[in-house]
C-alpha atoms as one frame of an Amber mdcrd trajectory, in Angstrom:
protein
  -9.019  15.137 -13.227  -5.450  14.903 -14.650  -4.005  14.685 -11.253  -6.397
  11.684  -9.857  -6.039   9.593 -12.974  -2.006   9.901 -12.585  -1.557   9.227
  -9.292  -3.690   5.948  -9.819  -1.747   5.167 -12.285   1.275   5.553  -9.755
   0.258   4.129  -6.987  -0.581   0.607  -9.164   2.735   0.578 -10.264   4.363
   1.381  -6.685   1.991  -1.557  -5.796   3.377  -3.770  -8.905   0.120  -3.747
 -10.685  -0.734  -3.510 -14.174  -2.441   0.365 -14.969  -5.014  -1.138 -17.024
  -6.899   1.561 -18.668 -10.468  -0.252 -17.360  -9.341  -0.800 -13.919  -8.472
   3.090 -14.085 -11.440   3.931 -14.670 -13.507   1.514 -12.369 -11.259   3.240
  -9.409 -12.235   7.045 -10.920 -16.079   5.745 -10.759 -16.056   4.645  -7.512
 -14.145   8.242  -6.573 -17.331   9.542  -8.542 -19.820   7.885  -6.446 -17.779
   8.201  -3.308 -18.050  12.439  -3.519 -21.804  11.933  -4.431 -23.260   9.761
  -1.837 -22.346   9.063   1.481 -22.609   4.792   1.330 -21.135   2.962  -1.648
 -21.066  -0.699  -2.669 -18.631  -2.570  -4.396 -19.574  -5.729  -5.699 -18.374
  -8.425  -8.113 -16.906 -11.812  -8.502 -14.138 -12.804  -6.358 -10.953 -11.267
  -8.217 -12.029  -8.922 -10.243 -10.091  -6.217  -8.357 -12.590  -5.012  -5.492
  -9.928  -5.068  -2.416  -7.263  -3.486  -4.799  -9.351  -0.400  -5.933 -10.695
   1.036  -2.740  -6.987   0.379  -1.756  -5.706   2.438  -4.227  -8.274   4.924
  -4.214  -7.363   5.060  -0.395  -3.725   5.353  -1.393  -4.150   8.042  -3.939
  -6.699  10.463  -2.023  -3.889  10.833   0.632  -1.047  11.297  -1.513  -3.335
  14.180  -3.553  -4.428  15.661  -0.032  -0.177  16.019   0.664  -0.378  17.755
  -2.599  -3.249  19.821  -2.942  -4.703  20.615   0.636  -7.073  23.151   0.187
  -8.699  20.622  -2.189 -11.671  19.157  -0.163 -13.011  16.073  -1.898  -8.731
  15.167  -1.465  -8.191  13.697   2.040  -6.083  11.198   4.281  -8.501   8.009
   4.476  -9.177   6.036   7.596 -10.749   2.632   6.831 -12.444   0.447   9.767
 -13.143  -2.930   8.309 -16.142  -5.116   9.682 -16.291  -8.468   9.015 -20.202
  -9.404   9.506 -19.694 -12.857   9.074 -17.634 -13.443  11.943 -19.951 -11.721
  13.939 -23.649 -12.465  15.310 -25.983  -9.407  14.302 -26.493  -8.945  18.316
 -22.666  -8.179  18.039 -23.068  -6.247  14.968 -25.861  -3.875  16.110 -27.044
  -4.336  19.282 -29.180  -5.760  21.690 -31.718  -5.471  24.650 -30.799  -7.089
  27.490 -34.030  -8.958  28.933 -32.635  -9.460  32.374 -31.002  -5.821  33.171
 -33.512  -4.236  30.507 -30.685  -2.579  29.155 -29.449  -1.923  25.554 -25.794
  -3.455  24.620 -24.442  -1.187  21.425 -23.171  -3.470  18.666 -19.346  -3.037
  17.394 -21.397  -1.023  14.434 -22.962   1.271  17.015 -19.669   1.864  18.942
 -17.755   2.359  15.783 -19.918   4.693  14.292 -19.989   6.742  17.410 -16.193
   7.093  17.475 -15.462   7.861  14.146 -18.330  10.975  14.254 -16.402  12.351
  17.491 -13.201  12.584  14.777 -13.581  16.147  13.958 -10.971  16.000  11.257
 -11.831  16.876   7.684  -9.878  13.248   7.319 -12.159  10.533   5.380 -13.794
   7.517   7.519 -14.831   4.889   5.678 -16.547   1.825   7.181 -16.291  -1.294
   5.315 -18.140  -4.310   5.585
């Protein structure tokens, strides 16, 4: 709505970036997809703007949930970033443990388990 598209448009500027009309509506789109699906990509060439619109997006759901809280797809954000490439995928998601026979939960396993004990209506968003 009128309210999403103009704090976008704020929070670029607060951030000292040009409110290009396209990059507007790239962030609105992935809004779109965020309240219809549960797990989102991003992708595209390295600059295009990726980092800066889930940033903003971030920025601008918890300046609308200050204004409107009764709104529900409007909330404070919590991100957890993963990087997987700095990581082994035993590390990432787990392993059994051939001499204790024992499974050993991945930082993806653990992480997921304490952000669905958070209660809150406040978002979690895992990024990899």
């Amino acid at each position: 709505g009128g309210a999403l598209r103009e704090t976008i448009v704020n929070e670029l500027k607060a951030h000292n970036l040009q409110p290009v009309p396209e990059f507007i509506t790239k962030i609105i789109q992935v809004y779109d997809c965020k309240v219809a699906r549960h797990g989102n990509m991003i992708v595209g060439k390295t600059g295009a703007g990726k980092s800066e619109a889930w940033k903003c997006l971030q920025r601008t759901l918890g300046k609308l949930h200050a204004q409107f809280p009764k709104e529900e797809h409007y909330a404070k954000v919590h991100v957890h970033t993963i990087n997987p490439l700095a990581l082994s995928n035993d590390e990432m998601y787990g392993c059994f443990d051939a001499a204790t026979h024992e499974w050993q939960d991945g930082i993806l396993a653990r992480l997921m388990r304490n952000v669905c004990k958070d209660e809150s209506l406040d978002q979690k968003w895992i990024l990899f």
